[in-house]
C-alpha cells in the first residue's frame, strides 16, 4: 500500500531464541566480544546484495540520539556495521564500502519503539532524522545498517530522509528480523559459539556472563 524508500532489505536470521539473547547481551550487557561474531553474520546477510547490488556503497548505521548514546556508551548498529565491513573486505574485496557514522543524525530523542503499534512507531519517528551534510550522500548508494528489523518504521524513516537528501538508492541490512513472515530464506547455522566472560566483564562487575549463539 505504501512502498518504502529503500530498494531491498535483508536480515541474517529471526529475532528469537539464542539470536535474541546474543543481541541483548551486546546491546544491554555490553559483552563486546560478541560484536565480531555477530558482525560476521550480518556480513553474510549483506552478501545477498552481491548478485545485483552496487559495488560501491556508503555504509550508514542507524544513529542513536546523543542522550541515548551517552547513556549506553556505544551504538550497537555502528559496532555491527564496523565488524561487518571488516568481514566483507575479506570475502568481497571487489566491493568499495565506506563507513559514515555522521551522515545521518537523530535530531530528537524518541520514545522506545517496544510496545508501540506500527502506526505509533511511524508517528514516533516522524522528523526524527536528518542528513548533516547532503553532499556526503548525494548520488551515493547507501547501505543502512541496524540490529533489528521489526515493523520497518525505522528503516523507512531513515531511508526516506536519505533519499530526500539526494541518495541514489538505499538498501537495508539487519542482523535479525522480528516479523513472523520472513521473505528471504533464513540460514540454518549449526555452529555454536560460547563466550564465558570473567568476573568484571559487562555492566555487572559482580557477575559472570555466558552467551551461546547458534
N, CA, C and O of each residue as an XYZ file, in Angstrom:
856
protein
N       0.823     -1.199      0.000
C       0.000      0.000      0.000
C       0.868      1.266      0.000
O       0.537      2.256     -0.652
N       1.962      1.217      0.727
C       2.873      2.360      0.800
C       4.307      1.851      0.692
O       4.929      1.547      1.710
N       4.840      1.755     -0.520
C       6.188      1.211     -0.725
C       7.238      2.031      0.024
O       7.154      3.259      0.048
N       8.218      1.378      0.630
C       9.264      2.102      1.352
C      10.232      2.772      0.388
O      10.252      2.464     -0.804
N      11.027      3.686      0.913
C      12.010      4.377      0.081
C      13.211      3.488     -0.227
O      13.935      3.739     -1.190
N      13.427      2.456      0.577
C      14.584      1.588      0.321
C      14.264      0.550     -0.760
O      13.111      0.158     -0.942
N      15.306      0.119     -1.467
C      15.141     -0.812     -2.588
C      15.012     -2.258     -2.126
O      14.215     -3.015     -2.680
N      15.781     -2.644     -1.128
C      15.789     -4.020     -0.630
C      16.099     -4.012      0.860
O      16.687     -3.069      1.390
N      15.684     -5.099      1.527
C      16.031     -5.277      2.939
C      16.355     -6.748      3.174
O      15.603     -7.628      2.755
N      17.471     -7.011      3.840
C      17.872     -8.382      4.152
C      18.188     -8.496      5.636
O      18.560     -7.518      6.285
N      18.034     -9.706      6.157
C      18.387     -9.999      7.541
C      19.083    -11.355      7.587
O      18.881    -12.204      6.719
N      19.903    -11.540      8.615
C      20.581    -12.830      8.760
C      19.640    -13.901      9.293
O      19.626    -15.024      8.788
N      18.852    -13.559     10.313
C      18.001    -14.566     10.941
C      16.801    -13.943     11.619
O      16.496    -12.767     11.421
N      16.133    -14.736     12.412
C      14.910    -14.304     13.091
C      15.246    -13.868     14.519
O      16.094    -14.467     15.181
N      14.574    -12.828     14.974
C      14.816    -12.271     16.301
C      14.102    -13.107     17.356
O      13.034    -12.746     17.850
N      14.719    -14.225     17.682
C      14.167    -15.118     18.691
C      15.265    -16.033     19.198
O      16.346    -16.099     18.614
N      14.989    -16.733     20.278
C      15.919    -17.717     20.808
C      17.300    -17.145     21.104
O      17.432    -16.066     21.681
N      18.328    -17.889     20.696
C      19.695    -17.505     21.013
C      20.123    -16.225     20.295
O      20.971    -15.491     20.803
N      19.545    -15.946     19.115
C      19.876    -14.710     18.424
C      19.404    -13.500     19.251
O      20.126    -12.513     19.393
N      18.203    -13.595     19.780
C      17.668    -12.506     20.610
C      18.535    -12.318     21.860
O      18.839    -11.187     22.237
N      18.934    -13.421     22.501
C      19.773    -13.342     23.695
C      21.127    -12.713     23.377
O      21.645    -11.916     24.159
N      21.702    -13.075     22.217
C      23.006    -12.544     21.839
C      22.938    -11.043     21.577
O      23.829    -10.301     21.990
N      21.893    -10.594     20.899
C      21.733     -9.160     20.626
C      21.561     -8.390     21.933
O      22.136     -7.315     22.100
N      20.773     -8.934     22.856
C      20.580     -8.281     24.149
C      21.887     -8.240     24.947
O      22.169     -7.264     25.641
N      22.676     -9.307     24.840
C      23.945     -9.354     25.563
C      24.903     -8.279     25.057
O      25.633     -7.674     25.842
N      24.899     -8.043     23.745
C      25.743     -6.988     23.181
C      25.184     -5.604     23.510
O      25.917     -4.703     23.919
N      23.890     -5.455     23.324
C      23.246     -4.145     23.404
C      23.112     -3.627     24.831
O      23.332     -2.443     25.087
N      22.755     -4.502     25.751
C      22.466     -4.057     27.117
C      23.528     -4.490     28.136
O      23.807     -3.762     29.088
N      24.119     -5.677     27.934
C      25.141     -6.145     28.864
C      26.546     -5.774     28.418
O      27.512     -5.967     29.158
N      26.658     -5.240     27.203
C      27.932     -4.741     26.676
C      29.010     -5.817     26.623
O      30.168     -5.559     26.953
N      28.636     -7.010     26.212
C      29.618     -8.082     26.053
C      30.257     -7.904     24.675
O      29.807     -8.483     23.687
N      31.305     -7.099     24.630
C      31.929     -6.667     23.387
C      32.429     -7.795     22.481
O      32.325     -7.668     21.261
N      32.975     -8.907     23.031
C      33.472     -9.960     22.139
C      32.411    -10.528     21.194
O      32.754    -11.139     20.183
N      31.146    -10.335     21.507
C      30.088    -10.827     20.630
C      30.013    -10.055     19.320
O      29.505    -10.572     18.325
N      30.511     -8.832     19.312
C      30.329     -7.969     18.144
C      30.979     -8.541     16.891
O      30.418     -8.422     15.802
N      32.140     -9.153     17.021
C      32.817     -9.672     15.826
C      32.045    -10.841     15.226
O      31.889    -10.915     14.007
N      31.558    -11.756     16.063
C      30.811    -12.907     15.553
C      29.468    -12.475     14.970
O      29.062    -12.963     13.915
N      28.785    -11.574     15.646
C      27.513    -11.085     15.125
C      27.729    -10.251     13.860
O      26.921    -10.299     12.932
N      28.815     -9.494     13.831
C      29.137     -8.714     12.637
C      29.393     -9.603     11.431
O      29.025     -9.253     10.310
N      30.022    -10.753     11.657
C      30.265    -11.697     10.564
C      28.955    -12.259     10.030
O      28.821    -12.487      8.828
N      27.990    -12.482     10.912
C      26.678    -12.954     10.475
C      25.919    -11.868      9.706
O      25.215    -12.154      8.737
N      26.072    -10.636     10.148
C      25.479     -9.525      9.409
C      26.101     -9.436      8.013
O      25.402     -9.165      7.037
N      27.402     -9.663      7.920
C      28.086     -9.650      6.622
C      27.509    -10.716      5.692
O      27.410    -10.499      4.484
N      27.131    -11.862      6.250
C      26.510    -12.918      5.451
C      25.196    -12.434      4.840
O      24.882    -12.744      3.691
N      24.436    -11.672      5.623
C      23.186    -11.114      5.105
C      23.463    -10.093      4.009
O      22.802    -10.101      2.971
N      24.432     -9.219      4.231
C      24.763     -8.180      3.255
C      25.249     -8.793      1.942
O      25.030     -8.234      0.868
N      25.906     -9.936      2.040
C      26.426    -10.603      0.841
C      25.319    -10.989     -0.140
O      25.598    -11.281     -1.303
N      24.063    -10.993      0.320
C      22.952    -11.284     -0.586
C      22.790    -10.200     -1.653
O      22.118    -10.417     -2.662
N      23.406     -9.030     -1.432
C      23.357     -7.955     -2.417
C      24.408     -8.142     -3.515
O      24.438     -7.378     -4.479
N      25.260     -9.144     -3.373
C      26.395     -9.290     -4.279
C      25.974     -9.505     -5.730
O      26.656     -9.047     -6.646
N      24.861    -10.194     -5.946
C      24.471    -10.552     -7.306
C      24.042     -9.349     -8.142
O      24.480     -9.204     -9.283
N      23.194     -8.488     -7.589
C      22.684     -7.376     -8.396
C      22.784     -6.022     -7.705
O      22.233     -5.040     -8.203
N      23.472     -5.950     -6.575
C      23.617     -4.681     -5.866
C      24.813     -3.893     -6.366
O      25.646     -4.436     -7.092
N      24.919     -2.625     -5.994
C      26.057     -1.792     -6.398
C      27.350     -2.261     -5.747
O      27.331     -2.824     -4.653
N      28.459     -2.029     -6.414
C      29.767     -2.445     -5.896
C      30.376     -1.399     -4.968
O      31.345     -1.672     -4.259
N      29.802     -0.208     -4.982
C      30.303      0.866     -4.130
C      29.148      1.400     -3.294
O      28.146      1.865     -3.838
N      29.286      1.335     -1.971
C      28.214      1.772     -1.081
C      28.765      2.539      0.114
O      29.851      2.254      0.618
N      27.988      3.512      0.546
C      28.287      4.247      1.767
C      27.524      3.551      2.897
O      26.296      3.476      2.863
N      28.244      3.048      3.887
C      27.632      2.281      4.977
C      27.231      3.242      6.101
O      28.079      3.888      6.716
N      25.926      3.321      6.353
C      25.392      4.274      7.328
C      24.658      3.518      8.442
O      23.588      2.962      8.196
N      25.206      3.486      9.650
C      24.480      2.861     10.769
C      23.313      3.740     11.200
O      23.405      4.966     11.143
N      22.220      3.123     11.629
C      21.110      3.898     12.192
C      21.618      4.587     13.456
O      22.121      3.917     14.358
N      21.495      5.916     13.537
C      22.088      6.634     14.673
C      21.236      6.598     15.936
O      20.023      6.400     15.878
N      21.890      6.792     17.071
C      21.219      6.999     18.345
C      21.173      8.495     18.636
O      22.019      9.248     18.155
N      20.196      8.923     19.414
C      20.186     10.298     19.879
C      21.349     10.464     20.858
O      21.740      9.516     21.538
N      21.894     11.676     20.921
C      23.071     11.900     21.757
C      22.824     11.546     23.225
O      23.744     11.117     23.922
N      21.586     11.723     23.698
C      21.274     11.368     25.079
C      21.343      9.867     25.299
O      21.891      9.404     26.300
N      20.789      9.106     24.364
C      20.833      7.638     24.459
C      22.264      7.133     24.282
O      22.676      6.167     24.923
N      23.016      7.802     23.403
C      24.406      7.420     23.178
C      25.226      7.613     24.454
O      26.050      6.768     24.804
N      24.995      8.722     25.138
C      25.716      8.991     26.385
C      25.345      7.975     27.461
O      26.190      7.570     28.260
N      24.084      7.569     27.477
C      23.606      6.609     28.469
C      24.162      5.219     28.214
O      24.595      4.536     29.141
N      24.149      4.798     26.939
C      24.563      3.439     26.594
C      26.071      3.322     26.416
O      26.660      2.284     26.718
N      26.686      4.383     25.928
C      28.134      4.365     25.755
C      28.603      3.924     24.385
O      29.779      4.097     24.061
N      27.740      3.368     23.579
C      28.102      2.950     22.227
C      26.830      2.738     21.422
O      25.742      2.577     21.974
N      26.991      2.743     20.108
C      25.876      2.494     19.193
C      26.046      1.091     18.620
O      26.983      0.847     17.859
N      25.159      0.171     18.972
C      25.307     -1.217     18.538
C      25.241     -1.341     17.018
O      25.897     -2.212     16.446
N      24.464     -0.489     16.355
C      24.383     -0.538     14.894
C      25.734     -0.180     14.281
O      26.171     -0.810     13.318
N      26.379      0.812     14.832
C      27.705      1.207     14.328
C      28.728      0.102     14.577
O      29.545     -0.196     13.706
N      28.685     -0.502     15.759
C      29.624     -1.586     16.080
C      29.446     -2.761     15.133
O      30.424     -3.307     14.622
N      28.187     -3.154     14.895
C      27.912     -4.268     13.981
C      28.319     -3.926     12.554
O      28.859     -4.773     11.842
N      28.066     -2.700     12.135
C      28.435     -2.281     10.784
C      29.939     -2.324     10.592
O      30.421     -2.778      9.554
N      30.682     -1.856     11.582
C      32.149     -1.855     11.502
C      32.691     -3.274     11.344
O      33.569     -3.522     10.519
N      32.157     -4.206     12.147
C      32.619     -5.594     12.074
C      32.187     -6.257     10.764
O      32.931     -7.058     10.200
N      30.994     -5.928     10.282
C      30.526     -6.493      9.011
C      31.399     -6.022      7.857
O      31.752     -6.814      6.983
N      31.748     -4.743      7.846
C      32.616     -4.208      6.788
C      33.989     -4.864      6.849
O      34.577     -5.178      5.815
N      34.496     -5.069      8.050
C      35.781     -5.745      8.212
C      35.747     -7.143      7.580
O      36.689     -7.556      6.904
N      34.653     -7.851      7.812
C      34.495     -9.189      7.254
C      34.326     -9.164      5.733
O      34.912     -9.980      5.022
N      33.522     -8.224      5.246
C      33.244     -8.151      3.803
C      34.460     -7.741      2.997
O      34.573     -8.113      1.829
N      35.359     -6.998      3.579
C      36.577     -6.615      2.858
C      37.459     -7.825      2.574
O      38.300     -7.789      1.676
N      37.266     -8.891      3.339
C      37.995    -10.134      3.097
C      37.254    -11.030      2.112
O      37.864    -11.622      1.221
N      35.932    -11.129      2.275
C      35.147    -12.045      1.441
C      34.731    -11.450      0.108
O      34.523    -12.180     -0.861
N      34.606    -10.113      0.050
C      34.189     -9.432     -1.187
C      35.111     -8.232     -1.441
O      34.678     -7.083     -1.352
N      36.392     -8.507     -1.759
C      37.359     -7.419     -1.948
C      37.024     -6.497     -3.118
O      37.563     -5.394     -3.218
N      36.132     -6.950     -4.001
C      35.751     -6.114     -5.146
C      34.814     -4.979     -4.746
O      34.648     -4.015     -5.493
N      34.208     -5.090     -3.583
C      33.303     -4.040     -3.108
C      34.101     -2.875     -2.536
O      35.165     -3.063     -1.945
N      33.573     -1.680     -2.721
C      34.146     -0.484     -2.093
C      33.121      0.019     -1.080
O      32.114      0.632     -1.433
N      33.408     -0.256      0.177
C      32.493      0.087      1.264
C      33.129      1.168      2.132
O      34.227      0.992      2.658
N      32.434      2.268      2.272
C      32.939      3.388      3.065
C      32.012      3.627      4.251
O      30.816      3.863      4.078
N      32.573      3.563      5.451
C      31.781      3.804      6.657
C      31.521      5.295      6.831
O      32.408      6.121      6.623
N      30.292      5.625      7.216
C      29.948      7.017      7.518
C      28.985      7.028      8.698
O      27.798      6.740      8.546
N      29.501      7.357      9.860
C      28.682      7.347     11.080
C      28.113      8.712     11.416
O      27.393      8.857     12.404
N      28.428      9.718     10.605
C      27.964     11.068     10.919
C      27.022     11.653      9.866
O      26.465     12.731     10.073
N      26.835     10.962      8.746
C      25.975     11.496      7.685
C      24.519     11.609      8.127
O      23.838     12.589      7.824
N      24.056     10.589      8.849
C      22.672     10.562      9.313
C      22.646     10.811     10.815
O      23.378     10.174     11.573
N      21.790     11.749     11.243
C      21.739     12.161     12.648
C      20.314     12.020     13.171
O      19.351     12.353     12.481
N      20.194     11.523     14.401
C      18.887     11.501     15.074
C      18.779     12.796     15.864
O      19.463     12.973     16.873
N      17.915     13.705     15.404
C      17.896     15.052     15.956
C      17.029     15.215     17.195
O      17.102     16.244     17.867
N      16.222     14.234     17.505
C      15.439     14.326     18.741
C      15.307     12.948     19.372
O      15.311     11.927     18.685
N      15.191     12.945     20.679
C      15.018     11.701     21.407
C      13.601     11.187     21.175
O      12.638     11.950     21.260
N      13.476      9.913     20.886
C      12.165      9.330     20.622
C      11.819      8.311     21.695
O      12.694      7.768     22.370
N      10.531      8.069     21.835
C      10.058      7.051     22.771
C      10.526      5.682     22.294
O      10.660      5.454     21.092
N      10.774      4.774     23.228
C      11.151      3.420     22.840
C      10.088      2.824     21.925
O       8.892      2.963     22.181
N      10.526      2.162     20.857
C       9.594      1.580     19.898
C       8.899      0.325     20.435
O       7.849     -0.073     19.931
N       9.482     -0.282     21.443
C       8.908     -1.510     22.007
C       7.506     -1.254     22.541
O       7.285     -0.308     23.298
N       6.575     -2.088     22.150
C       5.210     -1.995     22.635
C       4.312     -1.063     21.837
O       3.113     -0.983     22.102
N       4.881     -0.350     20.856
C       4.079      0.556     20.043
C       3.494     -0.176     18.835
O       4.083     -1.132     18.331
N       2.354      0.276     18.389
C       1.753     -0.282     17.174
C       2.536      0.242     15.977
O       3.263      1.227     16.105
N       2.400     -0.404     14.796
C       3.091      0.089     13.603
C       2.816      1.564     13.327
O       3.728      2.313     12.976
N       1.564      1.980     13.485
C       1.216      3.392     13.243
C       1.894      4.304     14.264
O       2.393      5.373     13.910
N       1.913      3.881     15.535
C       2.560      4.675     16.572
C       4.070      4.765     16.340
O       4.692      5.791     16.615
N       4.646      3.676     15.832
C       6.077      3.676     15.528
C       6.405      4.706     14.457
O       7.386      5.440     14.570
N       5.573      4.755     13.411
C       5.807      5.714     12.326
C       5.679      7.145     12.840
O       6.484      8.011     12.495
N       4.662      7.387     13.665
C       4.461      8.729     14.211
C       5.604      9.112     15.157
O       6.031     10.266     15.189
N       6.091      8.142     15.920
C       7.166      8.372     16.876
C       8.449      8.831     16.184
O       9.218      9.613     16.745
N       8.676      8.339     14.958
C       9.918      8.629     14.243
C       9.794      9.776     13.247
O      10.769     10.140     12.589
N       8.606     10.340     13.137
C       8.401     11.416     12.157
C       9.295     12.613     12.490
O       9.216     13.177     13.581
N      10.136     12.985     11.542
C      11.036     14.115     11.728
C      12.187     13.857     12.677
O      12.845     14.797     13.122
N      12.442     12.586     12.998
C      13.492     12.272     13.979
C      14.891     12.312     13.380
O      15.865     12.501     14.109
N      15.012     12.137     12.059
C      16.328     12.042     11.435
C      16.570     13.180     10.448
O      15.634     13.721      9.859
N      17.838     13.530     10.279
C      18.205     14.462      9.211
C      19.621     14.147      8.747
O      20.402     13.527      9.469
N      19.937     14.579      7.539
C      21.267     14.371      6.969
C      22.107     15.607      7.275
O      21.739     16.721      6.904
N      23.229     15.407      7.947
C      24.059     16.528      8.384
C      24.757     17.218      7.223
O      24.983     18.428      7.261
N      25.101     16.454      6.190
C      25.785     17.014      5.024
C      25.247     16.310      3.784
O      25.662     15.194      3.471
N      24.332     16.955      3.085
C      23.709     16.311      1.924
C      24.729     15.949      0.854
O      24.530     15.004      0.090
N      25.826     16.708      0.802
C      26.867     16.405     -0.185
C      27.511     15.051      0.029
O      28.030     14.455     -0.915
N      27.484     14.548      1.279
C      28.117     13.265      1.582
C      27.295     12.078      1.093
O      27.828     10.980      0.931
N      25.986     12.293      0.854
C      25.131     11.184      0.414
C      24.574     11.381     -0.994
O      24.055     10.438     -1.591
N      24.678     12.597     -1.528
C      24.082     12.880     -2.839
C      24.706     11.999     -3.925
O      25.922     11.979     -4.114
N      23.838     11.277     -4.626
C      24.286     10.409     -5.705
C      24.919      9.106     -5.258
O      25.386      8.328     -6.090
N      24.944      8.853     -3.953
C      25.590      7.649     -3.426
C      24.569      6.537     -3.190
O      23.401      6.792     -2.899
N      25.039      5.305     -3.323
C      24.232      4.148     -2.944
C      24.508      3.885     -1.463
O      25.660      3.746     -1.052
N      23.449      3.819     -0.678
C      23.582      3.723      0.784
C      23.253      2.319      1.270
O      22.277      1.710      0.834
N      24.078      1.817      2.176
C      23.781      0.576      2.891
C      23.456      0.976      4.326
O      24.353      1.318      5.097
N      22.182      0.935      4.683
C      21.717      1.310      6.018
C      21.750      0.077      6.919
O      21.191     -0.963      6.571
N      22.397      0.191      8.067
C      22.604     -0.961      8.948
C      21.958     -0.730     10.309
O      22.090      0.344     10.896
N      21.256     -1.750     10.805
C      20.689     -1.717     12.152
C      20.741     -3.124     12.729
O      21.054     -4.076     12.014
N      20.436     -3.262     14.013
C      20.490     -4.589     14.618
C      19.222     -5.394     14.348
O      19.301     -6.588     14.060
N      18.034     -4.746     14.440
C      16.770     -5.486     14.313
C      15.821     -4.760     13.359
O      15.711     -3.534     13.385
N      15.141     -5.534     12.521
C      14.065     -5.012     11.677
C      12.761     -5.549     12.269
O      12.508     -6.754     12.245
N      11.946     -4.651     12.796
C      10.691     -5.080     13.416
C       9.541     -4.813     12.456
O       9.153     -5.707     11.704
N       8.995     -3.616     12.466
C       7.924     -3.272     11.520
C       8.470     -2.537     10.303
O       7.756     -2.344      9.318
N       9.729     -2.130     10.367
C      10.326     -1.384      9.265
C      10.186      0.115      9.407
O      10.601      0.855      8.515
N       9.604      0.591     10.517
C       9.386      2.026     10.692
C      10.698      2.811     10.699
O      10.797      3.863     10.069
N      11.698      2.301     11.408
C      12.989      2.990     11.467
C      13.666      2.983     10.101
O      14.175      4.010      9.653
N      13.673      1.826      9.439
C      14.288      1.724      8.113
C      13.598      2.655      7.120
O      14.256      3.292      6.296
N      12.275      2.731      7.200
C      11.526      3.616      6.303
C      11.870      5.083      6.555
O      12.118      5.839      5.615
N      11.883      5.479      7.828
C      12.150      6.875      8.172
C      13.557      7.296      7.749
O      13.753      8.368      7.176
N      14.531      6.433      8.040
C      15.915      6.748      7.667
C      16.081      6.789      6.150
O      16.718      7.698      5.619
N      15.516      5.819      5.460
C      15.647      5.744      4.006
C      15.000      6.945      3.332
O      15.559      7.514      2.395
N      13.827      7.327      3.808
C      13.129      8.488      3.249
C      13.979      9.746      3.399
O      14.073     10.555      2.475
N      14.598      9.905      4.568
C      15.450     11.059      4.820
C      16.659     11.064      3.886
O      17.033     12.111      3.356
N      17.267      9.896      3.686
C      18.451      9.790      2.831
C      18.111     10.037      1.361
O      18.854     10.720      0.656
N      16.988      9.482      0.901
C      16.572      9.693     -0.484
C      16.239     11.161     -0.729
O      16.606     11.715     -1.765
N      15.553     11.791      0.210
C      15.208     13.209      0.071
C      16.454     14.087      0.057
O      16.434     15.190     -0.490
N      17.545     13.596      0.661
C      18.810     14.343      0.667
C      19.620     14.098     -0.596
O      20.687     14.687     -0.770
N      19.117     13.219     -1.494
C      19.782     13.017     -2.771
C      20.463     11.682     -2.971
O      21.133     11.488     -3.985
N      20.312     10.742     -2.026
C      20.925      9.422     -2.192
C      20.362      8.728     -3.422
O      19.171      8.845     -3.713
N      21.216      8.001     -4.150
C      20.774      7.299     -5.360
C      19.880      6.119     -5.017
O      18.906      5.852     -5.722
N      20.197      5.420     -3.955
C      19.389      4.279     -3.515
C      19.765      3.939     -2.082
O      20.822      4.333     -1.590
N      18.875      3.198     -1.418
C      19.144      2.733     -0.059
C      18.811      1.259      0.019
O      17.743      0.829     -0.417
N      19.730      0.487      0.576
C      19.493     -0.914      0.884
C      19.676     -1.098      2.382
O      20.549     -0.477      2.988
N      18.855     -1.951      2.974
C      18.844     -2.113      4.426
C      19.328     -3.505      4.797
O      18.902     -4.497      4.206
N      20.217     -3.572      5.777
C      20.689     -4.865      6.287
C      20.610     -4.860      7.803
O      21.111     -3.945      8.457
N      19.983     -5.878      8.353
C      19.885     -6.022      9.810
C      20.330     -7.427     10.209
O      20.288     -8.365      9.413
N      20.747     -7.538     11.438
C      21.164     -8.840     11.952
C      19.970     -9.775     12.088
O      20.057    -10.957     11.755
N      18.852     -9.240     12.579
C      17.675    -10.083     12.817
C      16.410     -9.379     12.354
O      16.351     -8.153     12.255
N      15.409    -10.189     12.078
C      14.101     -9.684     11.658
C      13.049    -10.224     12.624
O      12.963    -11.429     12.858
N      12.253     -9.316     13.179
C      11.296     -9.712     14.214
C       9.947    -10.120     13.664
O       9.150    -10.715     14.390
N       9.666     -9.823     12.421
C       8.371    -10.173     11.871
C       8.244    -11.671     11.658
O       9.232    -12.364     11.416
N       7.017    -12.161     11.750
C       6.782    -13.592     11.606
C       7.081    -14.087     10.197
O       7.677    -15.148     10.010
N       6.659    -13.303      9.212
C       6.855    -13.721      7.830
C       8.173    -13.163      7.327
O       8.314    -11.951      7.163
N       9.135    -14.032      7.081
C      10.451    -13.624      6.618
C      10.534    -13.911      5.127
O      10.472    -15.077      4.738
N      10.671    -12.891      4.269
C      10.611    -13.101      2.835
C      11.827    -13.804      2.245
O      11.762    -14.337      1.138
N      12.937    -13.806      2.984
C      14.140    -14.450      2.478
C      14.455    -15.677      3.321
O      14.150    -15.698      4.514
N      15.066    -16.714      2.717
C      15.397    -17.901      3.491
C      16.346    -17.579      4.638
O      17.275    -16.786      4.485
N      16.105    -18.192      5.774
C      16.961    -17.994      6.935
C      17.994    -19.111      6.968
O      17.651    -20.292      6.926
N      19.228    -18.731      7.041
C      20.306    -19.712      7.061
C      20.247    -20.534      8.340
O      20.072    -19.992      9.431
N      20.393    -21.837      8.197
C      20.414    -22.730      9.357
C      21.863    -22.963      9.741
O      22.525    -23.833      9.176
N      22.349    -22.203     10.680
C      23.754    -22.252     11.074
C      23.897    -23.166     12.282
O      23.394    -22.867     13.365
N      24.574    -24.260     12.090
C      24.732    -25.247     13.173
C      25.943    -24.979     14.054
O      26.219    -25.737     14.983
N      26.656    -23.915     13.768
C      27.835    -23.608     14.552
C      27.432    -22.996     15.889
O      26.567    -22.121     15.936
N      28.042    -23.444     16.954
C      27.754    -22.901     18.276
C      28.985    -22.125     18.759
O      30.115    -22.604     18.658
N      28.750    -20.949     19.271
C      29.816    -20.140     19.848
C      29.442    -19.850     21.278
O      28.357    -19.336     21.549
N      30.313    -20.169     22.181
C      30.025    -19.918     23.595
C      31.094    -19.000     24.153
O      32.285    -19.295     24.059
N      30.678    -17.910     24.722
C      31.595    -16.963     25.325
C      31.338    -16.912     26.822
O      30.237    -16.572     27.254
N      32.333    -17.242     27.600
C      32.220    -17.134     29.054
C      33.083    -15.963     29.490
O      34.303    -15.982     29.328
N      32.442    -14.949     30.042
C      33.146    -13.740     30.423
C      33.594    -13.831     31.876
O      32.828    -14.272     32.732
N      34.827    -13.418     32.163
C      35.307    -13.440     33.551
C      34.608    -12.389     34.388
O      33.931    -11.503     33.866
N      34.780    -12.498     35.671
C      34.198    -11.515     36.571
C      34.731    -10.137     36.228
O      35.918     -9.966     35.950
N      33.840     -9.157     36.251
C      34.233     -7.801     35.908
C      33.836     -7.409     34.518
O      33.884     -6.229     34.170
N      33.429     -8.403     33.682
C      33.008     -8.086     32.324
C      31.559     -7.671     32.320
O      30.793     -8.029     33.214
N      31.184     -6.906     31.295
C      29.787     -6.495     31.169
C      29.440     -5.373     32.130
O      30.325     -4.763     32.730
N      28.157     -5.106     32.272
C      27.720     -3.977     33.088
C      27.622     -4.327     34.559
O      27.540     -3.428     35.396
N      27.627     -5.602     34.897
C      27.524     -6.025     36.274
C      28.853     -6.610     36.702
O      29.127     -7.767     36.382
N      29.694     -5.872     37.409
C      31.033     -6.327     37.747
C      31.048     -7.526     38.667
O      32.101     -8.142     38.837
N      29.951     -7.877     39.257
C      29.948     -8.981     40.212
C      29.419    -10.269     39.627
O      29.217    -11.240     40.356
N      29.186    -10.298     38.312
C      28.598    -11.495     37.725
C      29.451    -12.039     36.608
O      30.310    -11.338     36.072
N      29.219    -13.273     36.260
C      29.895    -13.910     35.136
C      28.891    -14.129     34.034
O      27.803    -14.646     34.288
N      29.232    -13.744     32.797
C      28.311    -13.815     31.675
C      28.671    -14.985     30.783
O      29.846    -15.289     30.578
N      27.651    -15.636     30.257
C      27.867    -16.726     29.310
C      26.763    -16.664     28.275
O      25.580    -16.659     28.613
N      27.160    -16.616     26.999
C      26.206    -16.488     25.916
C      26.532    -17.490     24.829
O      27.692    -17.645     24.449
N      25.521    -18.169     24.328
C      25.712    -19.094     23.204
C      24.931    -18.586     22.006
O      23.771    -18.193     22.136
N      25.563    -18.592     20.843
C      24.892    -18.222     19.602
C      24.850    -19.474     18.744
O      25.857    -20.171     18.623
N      23.703    -19.771     18.147
C      23.661    -20.887     17.199
C      22.865    -20.493     15.986
O      22.709    -21.293     15.064
